[in-house]
CSV table of C-alpha atoms in Angstrom, one decimal:
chain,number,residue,atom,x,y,z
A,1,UNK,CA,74.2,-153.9,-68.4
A,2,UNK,CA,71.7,-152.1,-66.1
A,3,UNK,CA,70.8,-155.4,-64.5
A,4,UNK,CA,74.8,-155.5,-63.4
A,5,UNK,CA,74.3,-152.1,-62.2
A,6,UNK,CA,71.7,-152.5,-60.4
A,7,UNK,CA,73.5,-156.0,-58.4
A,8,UNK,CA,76.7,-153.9,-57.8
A,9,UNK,CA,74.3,-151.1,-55.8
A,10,UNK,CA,73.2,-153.1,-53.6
A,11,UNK,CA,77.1,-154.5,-52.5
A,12,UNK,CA,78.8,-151.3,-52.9
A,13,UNK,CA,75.8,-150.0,-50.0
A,14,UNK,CA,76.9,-153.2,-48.1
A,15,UNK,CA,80.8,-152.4,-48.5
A,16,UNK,CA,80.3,-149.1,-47.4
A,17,UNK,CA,77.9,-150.2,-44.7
A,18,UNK,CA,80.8,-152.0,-43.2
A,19,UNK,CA,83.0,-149.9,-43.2
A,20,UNK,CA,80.9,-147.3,-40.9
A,21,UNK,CA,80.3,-150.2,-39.0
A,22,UNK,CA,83.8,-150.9,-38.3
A,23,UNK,CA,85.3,-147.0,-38.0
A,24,UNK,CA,82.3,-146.6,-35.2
A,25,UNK,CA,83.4,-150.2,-33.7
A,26,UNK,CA,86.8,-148.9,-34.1
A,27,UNK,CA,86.2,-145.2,-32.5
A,28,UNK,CA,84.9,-147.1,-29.3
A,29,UNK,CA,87.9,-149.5,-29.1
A,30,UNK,CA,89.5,-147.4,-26.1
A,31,UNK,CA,85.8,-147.7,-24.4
A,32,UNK,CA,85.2,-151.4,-24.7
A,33,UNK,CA,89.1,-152.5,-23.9
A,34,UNK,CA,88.6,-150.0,-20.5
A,35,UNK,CA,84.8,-152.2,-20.4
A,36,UNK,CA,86.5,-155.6,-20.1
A,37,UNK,CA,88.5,-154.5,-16.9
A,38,UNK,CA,87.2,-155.0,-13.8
A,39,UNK,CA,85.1,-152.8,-12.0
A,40,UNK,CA,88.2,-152.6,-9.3
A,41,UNK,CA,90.3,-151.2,-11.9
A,42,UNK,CA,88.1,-148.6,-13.8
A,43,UNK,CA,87.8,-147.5,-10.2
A,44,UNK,CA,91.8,-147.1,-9.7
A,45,UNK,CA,91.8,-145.9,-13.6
A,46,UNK,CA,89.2,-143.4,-12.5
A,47,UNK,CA,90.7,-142.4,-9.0
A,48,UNK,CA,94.2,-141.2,-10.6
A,49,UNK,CA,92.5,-139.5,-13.1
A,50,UNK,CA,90.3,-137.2,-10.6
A,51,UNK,CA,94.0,-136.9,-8.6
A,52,UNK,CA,95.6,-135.5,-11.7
A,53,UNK,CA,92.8,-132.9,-13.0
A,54,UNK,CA,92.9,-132.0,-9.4
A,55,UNK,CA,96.8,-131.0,-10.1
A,56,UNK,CA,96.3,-129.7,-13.8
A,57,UNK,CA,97.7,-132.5,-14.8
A,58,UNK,CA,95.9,-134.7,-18.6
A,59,UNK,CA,94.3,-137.4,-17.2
A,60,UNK,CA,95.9,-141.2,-18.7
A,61,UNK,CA,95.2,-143.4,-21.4
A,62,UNK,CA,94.1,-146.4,-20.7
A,63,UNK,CA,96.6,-148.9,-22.2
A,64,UNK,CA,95.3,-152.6,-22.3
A,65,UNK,CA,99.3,-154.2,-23.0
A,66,UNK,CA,100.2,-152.9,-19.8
A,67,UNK,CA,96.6,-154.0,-17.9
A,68,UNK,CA,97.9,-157.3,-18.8
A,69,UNK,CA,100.9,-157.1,-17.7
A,70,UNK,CA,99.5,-155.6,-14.1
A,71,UNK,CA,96.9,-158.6,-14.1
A,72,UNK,CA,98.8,-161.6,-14.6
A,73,UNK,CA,101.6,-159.9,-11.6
A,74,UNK,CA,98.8,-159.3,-9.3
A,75,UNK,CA,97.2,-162.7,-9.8
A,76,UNK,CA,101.3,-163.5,-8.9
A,77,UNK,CA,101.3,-161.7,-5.7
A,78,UNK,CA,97.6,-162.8,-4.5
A,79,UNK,CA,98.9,-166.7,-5.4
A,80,UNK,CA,101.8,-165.8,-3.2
A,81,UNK,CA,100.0,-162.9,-1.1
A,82,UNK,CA,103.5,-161.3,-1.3
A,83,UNK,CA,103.9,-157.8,-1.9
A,84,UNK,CA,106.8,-157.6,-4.3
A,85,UNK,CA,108.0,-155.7,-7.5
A,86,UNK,CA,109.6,-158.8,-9.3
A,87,UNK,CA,109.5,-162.2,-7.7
A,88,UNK,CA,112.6,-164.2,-7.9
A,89,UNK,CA,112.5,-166.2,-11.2
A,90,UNK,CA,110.4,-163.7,-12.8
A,91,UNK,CA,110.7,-161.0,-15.4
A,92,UNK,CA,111.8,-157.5,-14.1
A,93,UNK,CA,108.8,-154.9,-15.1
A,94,UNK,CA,110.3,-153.5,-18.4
A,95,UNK,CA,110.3,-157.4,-19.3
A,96,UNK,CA,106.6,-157.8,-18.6
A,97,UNK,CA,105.2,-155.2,-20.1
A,98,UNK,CA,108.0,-155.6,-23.4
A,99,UNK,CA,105.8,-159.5,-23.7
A,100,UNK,CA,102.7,-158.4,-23.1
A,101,UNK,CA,102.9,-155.8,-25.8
A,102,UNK,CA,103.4,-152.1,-24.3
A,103,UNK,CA,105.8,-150.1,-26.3
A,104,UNK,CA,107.6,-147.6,-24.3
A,105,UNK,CA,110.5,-144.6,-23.5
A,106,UNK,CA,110.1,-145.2,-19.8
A,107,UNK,CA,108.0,-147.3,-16.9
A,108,UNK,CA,107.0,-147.3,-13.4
A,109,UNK,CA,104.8,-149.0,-11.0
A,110,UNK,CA,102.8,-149.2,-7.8
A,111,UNK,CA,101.9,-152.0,-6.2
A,112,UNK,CA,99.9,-152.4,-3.0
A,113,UNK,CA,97.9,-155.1,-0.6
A,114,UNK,CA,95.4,-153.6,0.8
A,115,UNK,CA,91.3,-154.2,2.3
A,116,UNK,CA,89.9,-152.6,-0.6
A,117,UNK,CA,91.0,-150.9,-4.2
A,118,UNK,CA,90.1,-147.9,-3.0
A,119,UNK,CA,92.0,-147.8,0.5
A,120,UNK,CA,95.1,-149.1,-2.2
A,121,UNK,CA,94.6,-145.9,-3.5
A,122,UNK,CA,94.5,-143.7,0.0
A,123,UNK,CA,97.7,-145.5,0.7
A,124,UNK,CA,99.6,-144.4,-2.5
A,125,UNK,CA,98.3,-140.9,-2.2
A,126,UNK,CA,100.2,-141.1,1.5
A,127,UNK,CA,103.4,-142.6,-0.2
A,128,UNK,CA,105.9,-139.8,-1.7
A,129,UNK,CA,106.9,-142.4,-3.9
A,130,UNK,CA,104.0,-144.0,-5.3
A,131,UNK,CA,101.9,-140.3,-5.5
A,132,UNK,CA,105.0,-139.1,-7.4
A,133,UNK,CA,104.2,-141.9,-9.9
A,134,UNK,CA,101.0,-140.9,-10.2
A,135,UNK,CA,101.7,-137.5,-11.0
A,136,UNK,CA,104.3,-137.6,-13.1
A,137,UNK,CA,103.5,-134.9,-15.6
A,138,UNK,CA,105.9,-137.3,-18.8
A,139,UNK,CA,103.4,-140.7,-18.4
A,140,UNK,CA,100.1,-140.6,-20.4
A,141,UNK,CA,99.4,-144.5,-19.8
A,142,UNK,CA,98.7,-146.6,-17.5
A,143,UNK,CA,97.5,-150.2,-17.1
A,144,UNK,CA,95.6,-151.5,-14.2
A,145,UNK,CA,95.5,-155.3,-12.0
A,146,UNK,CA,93.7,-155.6,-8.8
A,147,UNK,CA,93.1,-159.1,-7.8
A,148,UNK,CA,91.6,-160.6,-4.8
A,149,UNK,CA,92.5,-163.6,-2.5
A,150,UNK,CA,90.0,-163.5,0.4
A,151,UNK,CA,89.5,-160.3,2.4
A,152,UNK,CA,92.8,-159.0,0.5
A,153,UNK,CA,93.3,-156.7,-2.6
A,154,UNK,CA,96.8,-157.0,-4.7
A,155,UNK,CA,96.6,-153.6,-7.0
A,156,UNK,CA,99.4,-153.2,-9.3
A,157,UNK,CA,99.4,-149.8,-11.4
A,158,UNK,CA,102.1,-149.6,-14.0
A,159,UNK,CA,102.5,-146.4,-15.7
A,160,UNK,CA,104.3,-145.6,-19.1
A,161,UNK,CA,105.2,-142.8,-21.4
A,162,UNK,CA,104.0,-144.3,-24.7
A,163,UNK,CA,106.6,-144.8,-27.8
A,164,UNK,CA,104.9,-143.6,-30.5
């Protein structure tokens, strides 16, 4: 009986081993989804962030269903270097974001072609509309896509207030 003891120490330390294992891995999620993006778009991520503790504002969860989404239509608009919202043919934003797995109340986006990510970002702050976006005090997400197709940056920034 001891000797059964004695085997079941051993596991239960390995059970409980990984399961601190995968609550740290799983603490650090938000950190290594934000790690896979591209050093472009933790720039962006990081840019509206500084613009919205600049206007007391809680800075925005990264949200890696609507990085997708932003991605695959910025790869879209650098394929077509076209600058549009929804290309004919394709789904509207609500759409795109719905399949790649965002769950939302509402959604908005900015897109931009521009030398550089961060000149993309000097231009929204100039644009009533797209700074508006950025500081709407209701989103808390947002998901970032810059792509590039030669000298040329496609950024598209779409912003959510989470369903929860």
């Amino acid at each position: 009986m001891n000797e059964s003891r004695r085997s079941n120490l051993p596991m239960n330390a390995k059970h409980c081993n990984s399961f601190l294992t995968r609550l740290a891995l799983f603490s650090l999620l938000p950190t290594l989804v934000l790690a896979q993006s591209s050093a472009a778009e933790r720039t962006l991520f990081q840019s509206i962030n500084h613009e919205r503790k600049g206007h007391h504002l809680r800075a925005l969860h990264w949200d890696e269903a609507l990085a997708s989404a932003a991605r695959k239509h910025a790869r879209e608009m650098a394929n077509r270097r076209a600058l549009e919202h929804t290309f004919p043919g394709e789904p509207t934003l609500p759409s795109r974001a719905t399949k790649a797995g965002a769950r939302f109340i509402s959604i908005s986006e900015n897109i931009a072609r521009a030398a550089s990510p961060s000149i993309a970002h000097k231009e929204f702050m100039n644009s009533p509309n797209h700074k508006a976006n950025i500081l709407d005090s209701e989103i808390d997400s947002v998901g970032i896509g810059a792509g590039q197709h030669g000298k040329e940056w496609f950024v598209v920034e779409d912003f959510s207030k989470a369903k929860k």
